[in-house]
Amino acid sequence: MAEGYGLKYGVVIVAAGSGTRMGSGIPKQFRMLAGLPVLGRTINLFAEAVRGIEIAVVLPQERLDFWRNFAARFDIAPHKCVAGGAERTLSVRAGLAALSPAADIIAVHDGVRPLASPELIRRVFECAAEHGTAVPAIEPSDSCRTLTGRGGSRCADRSQLRLVQTPQAFNADILRSAYDSASGSLYTDDASLVESCGTAITLCQGERTNLKLTAPGDFAVAEALLQFMTGSHADDSSDI
Ligand code: C5P
């Protein structure tokens, strides 16, 4: 794919969070999942999906040496390591600074999403190469309500809602200039930050199996999904 477009690709994998919601001493990105650290599995997804991709991994400052030693014990694709910041936005900024200026399209991915399929990763890069931005999304399967304050709520039309995932990919100039100019900590993803700078966001098909490891039970679900995915393809059946 990389050769097909004549473009260079990079990814910032953010893994500098403390993972406190998991309720375990070890941050979830360093825990084992089916024989590999979660973060190592995530790194390998990109190396396998896009030949020649440049990978920058953002870690807590105090975990840099730990990760280098730990990663050396496994078969994990080459990657640069850099220290993150107190907020996700600062961590992405540090990752962008670590990538070479040569990358034409840059994705940002949560280190705790180790189940994204190669098809999803390539779809996102191809969409960004065509449209400048690419954000994978899925339809909610639950009914949704909007909070109206004072304990009230009202029904929301779920056909008009999408759940947003990573990897999110962007033309490198768009992403870098958004991170150069945006400030504040309200952004929970890169699409929100890029959109706040006036760039329209293009959605593409996400995957239900692209789980973000958040709560303790998610590891059991991820193990089961890995078995399912090696037996068949990830679910990409829902519409945008
Ligand atoms: O905070 P949240 O769970 O949404 O984090 C999503 C991703 O961002 C995780 O992979 C986490 O490690 C990363 N992150 C980071 N730096 C922070 C906070 C979160 O790299 N300061």
XYZ file of N, CA and C and ligand atoms in Angstrom:
741
model
N 0.815 -1.209 0.000
C 0.000 0.000 0.000
C 0.849 1.260 0.000
N 1.897 1.296 0.860
C 2.744 2.491 0.947
C 3.338 2.810 -0.414
N 3.810 1.747 -1.113
C 4.433 1.970 -2.411
C 3.399 2.450 -3.425
N 2.165 1.907 -3.300
C 1.100 2.213 -4.247
C 0.829 3.705 -4.337
N 0.816 4.385 -3.216
C 0.521 5.818 -3.211
C 1.790 6.658 -3.297
N 2.964 6.029 -3.137
C 4.202 6.799 -3.120
C 4.276 7.728 -1.925
N 3.542 7.416 -0.871
C 3.512 8.272 0.318
C 4.276 7.617 1.461
N 4.698 8.454 2.416
C 5.340 7.924 3.614
C 4.350 8.020 4.780
N 4.357 6.964 5.602
C 3.382 6.870 6.685
C 4.069 6.834 8.040
N 3.415 7.471 9.010
C 3.901 7.414 10.386
C 2.736 7.205 11.334
N 3.033 6.715 12.530
C 1.991 6.581 13.548
C 2.562 6.980 14.905
N 1.754 7.726 15.645
C 2.044 8.031 17.046
C 1.148 7.127 17.877
N 1.751 6.259 18.669
C 0.976 5.385 19.565
C 1.102 5.958 20.969
N -0.029 6.453 21.491
C 0.023 7.089 22.821
C -0.220 6.041 23.910
N 0.723 5.988 24.842
C 0.636 4.999 25.929
C 1.201 5.601 27.214
N 0.975 6.901 27.383
C 1.552 7.588 28.553
C 0.528 7.787 29.663
N -0.650 7.169 29.506
C -1.668 7.294 30.556
C -1.334 6.421 31.752
N -1.961 6.733 32.871
C -1.675 5.970 34.092
C -2.535 4.719 34.190
N -3.603 4.643 33.395
C -4.452 3.439 33.383
C -5.140 3.174 34.701
N -5.508 4.228 35.399
C -6.042 4.059 36.755
C -7.401 3.364 36.788
N -8.215 3.497 35.706
C -9.541 2.881 35.725
C -9.459 1.360 35.767
N -8.295 0.827 35.378
C -8.142 -0.617 35.349
C -8.034 -1.203 36.756
N -7.641 -0.367 37.726
C -7.599 -0.818 39.107
C -6.476 -1.802 39.402
N -5.438 -1.844 38.544
C -4.314 -2.753 38.795
C -3.052 -1.924 38.981
N -2.014 -2.478 39.623
C -0.765 -1.741 39.836
C -0.050 -1.450 38.532
N -0.109 -2.382 37.584
C 0.613 -2.207 36.308
C -0.305 -1.507 35.315
N 0.142 -0.381 34.725
C -0.711 0.257 33.702
C -1.071 -0.752 32.604
N -2.314 -0.652 32.124
C -2.851 -1.690 31.229
C -2.038 -1.862 29.949
N -1.365 -0.818 29.475
C -0.607 -0.940 28.229
C 0.589 -1.894 28.370
N 1.009 -2.157 29.625
C 2.159 -3.044 29.850
C 1.743 -4.443 30.280
N 0.466 -4.668 30.465
C 0.021 -6.000 30.889
C 0.051 -6.977 29.715
N 0.112 -8.260 30.046
C 0.215 -9.281 29.007
C -1.163 -9.607 28.434
N -1.186 -9.811 27.125
C -2.412 -10.241 26.442
C -2.019 -11.340 25.455
N -2.428 -12.556 25.739
C -2.131 -13.710 24.869
C -0.642 -13.765 24.489
N 0.218 -13.651 25.481
C 1.650 -13.883 25.260
C 2.474 -12.686 24.834
N 1.852 -11.523 24.677
C 2.592 -10.305 24.313
C 2.102 -9.151 25.176
N 2.978 -8.192 25.528
C 2.458 -7.002 26.201
C 1.463 -6.293 25.274
N 0.414 -5.731 25.859
C -0.616 -5.030 25.069
C 0.038 -4.045 24.099
N 0.971 -3.250 24.598
C 1.593 -2.223 23.757
C 2.396 -2.847 22.613
N 3.084 -3.951 22.892
C 3.840 -4.637 21.842
C 2.922 -5.147 20.747
N 1.787 -5.682 21.150
C 0.785 -6.153 20.191
C 0.315 -4.977 19.320
N 0.059 -3.839 19.948
C -0.417 -2.655 19.204
C 0.652 -2.174 18.216
N 1.905 -2.137 18.651
C 3.003 -1.707 17.759
C 3.075 -2.634 16.545
N 3.001 -3.936 16.795
C 3.129 -4.898 15.699
C 1.993 -4.803 14.687
N 0.802 -4.385 15.141
C -0.324 -4.222 14.210
C 0.062 -3.289 13.062
N 0.687 -2.168 13.420
C 1.021 -1.156 12.404
C 2.175 -1.619 11.518
N 3.177 -2.252 12.148
C 4.332 -2.722 11.367
C 3.880 -3.764 10.341
N 2.891 -4.581 10.729
C 2.419 -5.627 9.819
C 1.467 -5.077 8.758
N 0.703 -4.053 9.113
C -0.314 -3.531 8.176
C 0.289 -2.634 7.097
N 1.325 -1.868 7.448
C 1.864 -0.858 6.522
C 3.388 -0.989 6.480
N 3.886 -1.544 5.393
C 5.329 -1.768 5.292
C 6.083 -0.433 5.332
N 7.138 -0.374 6.121
C 7.997 0.810 6.169
C 7.470 1.942 7.027
N 6.385 1.720 7.750
C 5.811 2.799 8.565
C 6.762 3.172 9.695
N 6.825 4.470 10.003
C 7.629 4.954 11.128
C 6.736 4.985 12.376
N 7.220 4.415 13.466
C 6.391 4.259 14.668
C 7.026 5.002 15.844
N 6.284 5.945 16.419
C 6.730 6.638 17.643
C 5.781 6.247 18.771
N 6.339 5.779 19.875
C 5.543 5.337 21.023
C 5.770 6.310 22.174
N 4.660 6.794 22.741
C 4.739 7.795 23.813
C 4.449 7.113 25.144
N 5.380 7.256 26.083
C 5.320 6.527 27.354
C 5.432 7.492 28.526
N 5.017 7.046 29.722
C 5.297 7.871 30.896
C 6.821 7.991 31.062
N 7.289 9.180 31.395
C 8.737 9.415 31.556
C 9.396 8.321 32.405
N 8.749 7.976 33.510
C 9.359 7.035 34.458
C 9.293 5.584 33.992
N 8.656 5.335 32.837
C 8.546 3.959 32.327
C 9.403 3.725 31.081
N 10.146 4.740 30.640
C 10.908 4.606 29.390
C 11.915 3.454 29.473
N 12.726 3.433 30.537
C 13.745 2.373 30.665
C 13.086 1.022 30.871
N 12.035 1.013 31.702
C 11.300 -0.233 31.928
C 10.837 -0.810 30.592
N 10.213 0.042 29.756
C 9.654 -0.469 28.501
C 10.755 -0.976 27.568
N 11.858 -0.234 27.472
C 12.935 -0.680 26.566
C 13.431 -2.060 26.977
N 13.608 -2.293 28.266
C 14.077 -3.600 28.754
C 13.019 -4.676 28.558
N 11.777 -4.326 28.870
C 10.679 -5.289 28.776
C 10.455 -5.673 27.312
N 10.404 -4.674 26.432
C 10.111 -4.920 25.009
C 11.178 -5.814 24.377
N 12.432 -5.688 24.860
C 13.530 -6.474 24.279
C 13.330 -7.971 24.486
N 12.459 -8.354 25.395
C 12.219 -9.788 25.661
C 11.224 -10.399 24.676
N 10.629 -9.580 23.829
C 9.590 -10.078 22.909
C 9.940 -9.697 21.469
N 9.171 -10.260 20.546
C 9.385 -9.949 19.136
C 8.490 -8.755 18.775
N 9.024 -7.569 18.997
C 8.245 -6.343 18.779
C 8.951 -5.496 17.720
N 8.183 -4.969 16.781
C 8.751 -4.216 15.658
C 9.514 -2.982 16.152
N 10.537 -2.527 15.379
C 11.315 -1.350 15.775
C 10.419 -0.119 15.950
N 10.706 0.657 16.995
C 9.924 1.876 17.261
C 10.769 2.838 18.085
N 10.469 4.138 17.933
C 11.102 5.157 18.773
C 10.287 5.314 20.043
N 10.942 5.601 21.159
C 10.219 5.860 22.408
C 10.453 7.301 22.832
N 9.393 7.931 23.339
C 9.496 9.323 23.775
C 8.595 9.515 24.992
N 8.971 10.441 25.865
C 8.171 10.691 27.075
C 6.952 11.534 26.754
N 5.809 11.205 27.382
C 4.570 11.946 27.164
C 4.367 13.051 28.187
N 3.119 13.538 28.246
C 2.794 14.629 29.154
C 1.622 14.272 30.038
N 1.154 15.255 30.803
C 0.091 15.015 31.785
C -1.264 14.818 31.110
N -1.424 15.319 29.880
C -2.676 15.142 29.148
C -2.392 14.479 27.807
N -3.429 13.823 27.277
C -3.245 13.111 26.001
C -2.728 14.049 24.908
N -3.260 15.265 24.879
C -2.847 16.228 23.854
C -1.335 16.467 23.900
N -0.788 16.576 25.116
C 0.655 16.804 25.258
C 1.432 15.567 24.813
N 0.871 14.402 25.077
C 1.541 13.164 24.667
C 1.582 13.054 23.138
N 0.471 13.388 22.477
C 0.463 13.336 21.002
C 1.486 14.326 20.449
N 1.535 15.510 21.044
C 2.482 16.532 20.575
C 3.923 15.997 20.668
N 4.230 15.327 21.770
C 5.582 14.763 21.943
C 5.850 13.694 20.886
N 4.835 12.885 20.584
C 4.997 11.851 19.559
C 5.219 12.454 18.179
N 4.491 13.514 17.871
C 4.658 14.175 16.568
C 6.075 14.732 16.426
N 6.610 15.267 17.514
C 7.968 15.824 17.473
C 9.003 14.721 17.238
N 8.668 13.492 17.654
C 9.621 12.384 17.507
C 9.611 11.785 16.099
N 8.518 12.000 15.355
C 8.452 11.464 13.982
C 9.249 12.351 13.043
N 9.856 11.756 12.036
C 10.623 12.555 11.073
C 9.665 13.431 10.260
N 10.156 14.543 9.718
C 9.276 15.415 8.911
C 8.888 14.765 7.589
N 9.455 13.591 7.286
C 9.200 12.971 5.970
C 7.804 12.380 5.852
N 7.159 12.044 6.970
C 5.857 11.362 6.897
C 4.819 12.272 6.248
N 4.098 11.755 5.248
C 3.044 12.524 4.566
C 1.701 12.361 5.274
N 1.440 11.134 5.762
C 0.181 10.825 6.457
C 0.547 10.272 7.833
N -0.075 10.851 8.872
C 0.238 10.412 10.241
C -1.051 9.960 10.924
N -0.976 8.775 11.529
C -2.085 8.286 12.344
C -1.733 8.457 13.811
N -2.769 8.589 14.626
C -2.603 8.571 16.085
C -3.480 7.434 16.592
N -2.886 6.603 17.460
C -3.608 5.414 17.927
C -3.395 5.252 19.425
N -4.454 4.801 20.103
C -4.343 4.501 21.531
C -3.545 3.211 21.720
N -2.543 3.252 22.582
C -1.753 2.045 22.846
C -2.579 0.914 23.410
N -3.734 1.243 23.972
C -4.581 0.226 24.609
C -5.689 -0.273 23.674
N -5.458 -0.122 22.360
C -6.371 -0.741 21.369
C -5.549 -1.752 20.567
N -5.354 -2.944 21.113
C -4.465 -3.904 20.453
C -5.165 -4.830 19.457
N -6.426 -4.555 19.115
C -7.175 -5.486 18.263
C -7.575 -4.898 16.909
N -7.089 -3.716 16.581
C -7.429 -3.138 15.264
C -6.905 -4.075 14.176
N -7.702 -4.303 13.144
C -7.274 -5.237 12.090
C -6.382 -4.513 11.079
N -5.563 -5.252 10.316
C -4.761 -4.626 9.252
C -5.649 -3.921 8.233
N -6.838 -4.496 7.981
C -7.760 -3.868 7.010
C -8.204 -2.497 7.511
N -8.504 -2.399 8.794
C -8.921 -1.106 9.356
C -7.781 -0.088 9.242
N -6.579 -0.502 9.606
C -5.436 0.424 9.575
C -5.207 0.930 8.146
N -5.243 0.018 7.189
C -5.010 0.440 5.802
C -6.156 1.302 5.285
N -7.376 0.973 5.684
C -8.555 1.766 5.257
C -8.412 3.213 5.737
N -7.977 3.367 6.985
C -7.851 4.700 7.573
C -6.760 5.503 6.846
N -5.636 4.865 6.573
C -4.560 5.580 5.863
C -5.006 5.950 4.440
N -5.686 5.036 3.778
C -6.122 5.321 2.402
C -7.144 6.455 2.377
N -8.045 6.456 3.358
C -9.058 7.519 3.445
C -8.383 8.868 3.692
N -7.372 8.876 4.579
C -6.675 10.142 4.866
C -5.883 10.616 3.654
N -5.314 9.672 2.897
C -4.572 10.063 1.690
C -5.511 10.730 0.691
N -6.774 10.275 0.661
C -7.735 10.827 -0.297
C -8.387 12.114 0.202
N -8.765 12.139 1.493
C -9.592 13.240 2.007
C -8.868 14.180 2.976
N -7.685 13.816 3.419
C -6.957 14.671 4.373
C -7.172 14.278 5.816
N -8.343 13.687 6.106
C -8.637 13.232 7.469
C -9.372 11.897 7.382
N -9.237 11.071 8.412
C -9.945 9.777 8.425
C -10.140 9.343 9.864
N -11.401 9.191 10.232
C -11.735 8.841 11.610
C -12.683 7.643 11.587
N -12.256 6.481 12.123
C -13.118 5.313 12.110
C -14.223 5.427 13.152
N -15.422 5.009 12.752
C -16.572 5.141 13.646
C -17.518 3.974 13.432
N -18.255 3.638 14.494
C -19.288 2.586 14.392
C -20.605 3.120 14.939
N -21.693 2.481 14.506
C -23.016 2.838 15.038
C -23.151 2.321 16.453
N -23.786 3.082 17.346
C -24.065 2.525 18.668
C -25.077 1.389 18.539
N -24.909 0.348 19.323
C -25.914 -0.725 19.290
C -26.918 -0.571 20.426
N -26.589 0.226 21.430
C -27.538 0.508 22.512
C -28.400 1.710 22.146
N -29.554 1.824 22.784
C -30.303 3.078 22.683
C -29.527 4.149 23.444
N -29.731 5.419 23.046
C -28.928 6.498 23.639
C -29.850 7.580 24.194
N -29.410 8.249 25.253
C -30.140 9.374 25.832
C -29.178 10.529 26.052
N -29.682 11.755 25.924
C -28.894 12.949 26.187
C -29.299 13.501 27.545
N -28.316 13.846 28.380
C -28.623 14.423 29.684
C -29.107 15.859 29.513
N -30.138 16.221 30.241
C -30.696 17.572 30.130
C -30.490 18.379 31.418
N -29.754 17.851 32.371
C -29.497 18.549 33.633
C -30.506 18.185 34.700
N -30.146 18.431 35.944
C -31.000 18.134 37.104
C -31.569 16.715 37.079
N -30.757 15.753 36.632
C -31.172 14.352 36.634
C -32.071 13.965 35.469
N -32.396 14.918 34.590
C -33.283 14.612 33.466
C -32.513 14.085 32.261
N -33.238 13.497 31.330
C -32.621 13.029 30.088
C -33.707 12.904 29.026
N -33.262 12.893 27.762
C -34.241 12.657 26.692
C -33.625 11.741 25.641
N -34.495 11.051 24.932
C -34.071 10.089 23.917
C -33.237 10.779 22.835
N -32.143 10.158 22.434
C -31.348 10.672 21.315
C -31.522 9.722 20.134
N -31.529 10.266 18.937
C -31.693 9.456 17.724
C -30.368 8.777 17.410
N -30.276 7.491 17.748
C -28.969 6.839 17.602
C -28.555 6.683 16.143
N -29.506 6.783 15.195
C -29.099 6.674 13.791
C -28.234 7.875 13.387
N -28.285 8.942 14.205
C -27.482 10.135 13.911
C -26.205 10.197 14.759
N -25.945 9.150 15.512
C -24.767 9.142 16.394
C -23.748 8.124 15.906
N -22.470 8.382 16.172
C -21.403 7.438 15.881
C -20.432 7.392 17.055
N -19.917 6.207 17.315
C -18.882 6.028 18.325
C -17.525 6.065 17.607
N -16.657 6.907 18.111
C -15.406 7.189 17.400
C -14.253 6.385 18.000
N -13.401 5.864 17.110
C -12.281 5.029 17.536
C -10.957 5.643 17.081
N -9.882 4.943 17.368
C -8.591 5.198 16.722
C -8.191 3.889 16.025
N -7.299 3.887 15.031
C -6.443 4.988 14.612
C -7.195 6.061 13.821
N -6.831 7.307 14.087
C -7.324 8.434 13.299
C -6.125 8.943 12.498
N -6.311 9.123 11.194
C -5.175 9.513 10.350
C -5.446 10.849 9.670
N -4.360 11.563 9.407
C -4.465 12.922 8.877
C -3.314 13.185 7.919
N -3.556 14.053 6.965
C -2.456 14.654 6.227
C -1.522 15.288 7.268
N -0.223 15.049 7.154
C 0.713 15.462 8.208
C 0.675 16.974 8.450
N 0.540 17.759 7.380
C 0.527 19.226 7.558
C -0.699 19.649 8.361
N -1.851 19.022 8.076
C -3.088 19.357 8.806
C -2.915 19.035 10.287
N -2.405 17.839 10.579
C -2.285 17.411 11.983
C -1.249 18.254 12.721
N -0.096 18.473 12.086
C 0.965 19.230 12.769
C 0.534 20.678 13.014
N -0.120 21.283 12.037
C -0.490 22.694 12.249
C -1.616 22.792 13.275
N -2.503 21.798 13.349
C -3.544 21.822 14.385
C -2.897 21.736 15.763
N -1.931 20.833 15.913
C -1.266 20.701 17.222
C -0.387 21.910 17.542
N 0.097 22.607 16.517
C 0.881 23.826 16.772
C -0.015 24.941 17.281
N -1.272 24.984 16.801
C -2.105 26.156 17.128
C -3.132 25.902 18.231
N -3.589 24.656 18.410
C -4.657 24.424 19.402
C -4.084 24.400 20.815
N -4.899 24.865 21.750
C -4.492 24.792 23.155
C -5.696 24.300 23.954
N -5.465 23.967 25.209
C -6.562 23.486 26.049
C -6.548 21.971 26.155
N -7.288 21.465 27.119
C -7.236 20.036 27.407
C -8.594 19.360 27.222
N -9.506 20.012 26.464
C -10.854 19.477 26.331
C -10.949 18.366 25.296
N -9.896 18.196 24.515
C -9.986 17.267 23.388
C -9.739 15.830 23.841
N -10.713 14.945 23.588
C -10.516 13.545 23.965
C -9.963 12.742 22.791
N -9.942 13.342 21.618
C -9.312 12.674 20.479
C -8.766 13.709 19.514
N -8.069 13.215 18.497
C -7.384 14.108 17.567
C -8.353 14.771 16.606
N -9.442 14.057 16.272
C -10.443 14.637 15.375
C -11.016 15.919 15.981
N -11.295 15.905 17.296
C -11.868 17.101 17.933
C -10.902 18.280 17.828
N -9.618 17.976 18.030
C -8.628 19.055 17.990
C -8.471 19.602 16.562
N -8.391 18.695 15.592
C -8.241 19.133 14.195
C -9.484 19.910 13.754
N -10.670 19.422 14.139
C -11.920 20.094 13.775
C -11.989 21.494 14.375
N -11.460 21.661 15.586
C -11.499 22.977 16.239
C -10.667 24.007 15.469
N -9.790 23.515 14.592
C -8.985 24.423 13.765
C -9.623 24.652 12.399
N -10.853 24.148 12.211
C -11.609 24.463 10.995
C -11.538 23.424 9.897
N -10.936 22.270 10.166
C -10.846 21.238 9.124
C -11.997 20.241 9.285
N -12.673 19.930 8.168
C -13.779 18.957 8.223
C -13.230 17.549 8.417
N -13.976 16.739 9.156
C -13.541 15.370 9.466
C -14.286 14.378 8.577
N -13.539 13.461 7.972
C -14.146 12.392 7.168
C -14.219 11.117 8.001
N -15.432 10.557 8.098
C -15.593 9.299 8.826
C -15.371 8.121 7.879
N -14.832 7.037 8.429
C -14.778 5.787 7.682
C -15.213 4.658 8.615
N -15.363 3.479 8.046
C -15.914 2.371 8.828
C -14.956 1.897 9.914
N -15.420 1.866 11.166
C -14.633 1.308 12.255
C -14.939 -0.171 12.431
N -14.550 -0.711 13.576
C -14.760 -2.136 13.853
C -15.234 -2.327 15.287
N -16.271 -3.135 15.462
C -16.733 -3.420 16.837
C -15.664 -4.110 17.651
N -14.816 -4.884 16.972
C -13.788 -5.633 17.692
C -12.576 -4.767 18.076
N -12.543 -3.522 17.650
C -11.421 -2.616 17.946
C -11.588 -2.050 19.364
N -11.497 -2.947 20.313
C -11.795 -2.633 21.720
C -10.718 -1.743 22.337
N -11.166 -0.776 23.151
C -10.216 0.023 23.939
C -10.196 -0.574 25.348
N -9.082 -1.132 25.752
C -8.996 -1.774 27.067
C -9.124 -0.702 28.145
N -10.201 -0.773 28.894
C -10.499 0.280 29.865
C -10.764 -0.292 31.253
N -11.612 -1.294 31.343
C -12.004 -1.859 32.640
C -11.390 -3.256 32.787
N -11.258 -3.777 34.033
C -10.580 -5.065 34.235
C -11.131 -6.196 33.360
N -12.441 -6.300 33.199
C -13.030 -7.389 32.416
C -12.689 -7.323 30.942
N -12.192 -6.174 30.462
C -11.885 -6.032 29.033
C -10.795 -6.998 28.579
N -9.905 -7.391 29.498
C -8.836 -8.319 29.093
C -9.408 -9.683 28.718
N -10.391 -10.138 29.479
C -11.011 -11.428 29.162
C -11.724 -11.341 27.811
N -12.400 -10.218 27.572
C -13.099 -10.023 26.289
C -12.078 -9.995 25.149
N -10.953 -9.286 25.370
C -9.929 -9.168 24.321
C -9.340 -10.538 23.980
N -9.088 -11.362 24.999
C -8.550 -12.714 24.733
C -9.530 -13.499 23.860
N -10.810 -13.412 24.209
C -11.822 -14.144 23.441
C -11.914 -13.592 22.011
N -11.847 -12.263 21.876
C -11.923 -11.661 20.539
C -10.728 -12.070 19.683
N -9.547 -12.152 20.301
C -8.356 -12.565 19.546
C -8.551 -13.961 18.977
N -9.119 -14.846 19.769
C -9.387 -16.206 19.283
C -10.383 -16.170 18.134
N -11.433 -15.343 18.311
C -12.459 -15.200 17.272
C -11.847 -14.644 15.982
N -10.998 -13.626 16.132
C -10.460 -12.946 14.947
C -9.450 -13.806 14.201
N -8.744 -14.688 14.903
C -7.808 -15.548 14.189
C -8.555 -16.669 13.472
N -9.814 -16.894 13.910
C -10.623 -17.921 13.238
C -11.436 -17.346 12.096
N -11.728 -16.038 12.150
C -12.516 -15.395 11.096
C -12.117 -13.931 11.061
N -12.816 -13.126 10.253
C -12.450 -11.718 10.131
C -13.136 -10.873 11.184
N -12.511 -9.737 11.524
C -13.131 -8.798 12.451
C -14.443 -8.301 11.862
N -15.339 -7.921 12.759
C -16.659 -7.450 12.328
C -16.557 -6.030 11.778
N -16.809 -5.874 10.495
C -16.834 -4.530 9.936
C -18.135 -4.347 9.155
N -19.195 -4.942 9.705
C -20.429 -5.008 8.934
C -21.344 -3.803 9.095
N -21.126 -2.980 10.150
C -22.082 -1.887 10.340
C -21.775 -0.720 9.405
N -22.782 0.058 9.114
C -22.635 1.156 8.150
C -22.240 2.443 8.834
N -21.599 3.315 8.086
C -21.280 4.659 8.594
C -22.541 5.485 8.628
O -7.352 8.717 28.892
P -7.761 7.725 27.873
O -8.100 6.405 28.456
O -8.764 8.199 26.883
O -6.407 7.465 27.061
C -6.365 7.037 25.741
C -4.908 6.782 25.351
O -4.146 7.973 25.564
C -4.250 5.674 26.182
O -3.510 4.832 25.303
C -3.354 6.445 27.132
O -2.178 5.725 27.515
C -2.989 7.676 26.317
N -2.626 8.830 27.143
C -1.369 9.405 27.019
N -1.020 10.469 27.822
C -1.870 10.954 28.742
C -3.153 10.377 28.884
C -3.516 9.317 28.064
O -0.575 8.953 26.190
N -1.472 11.942 29.514
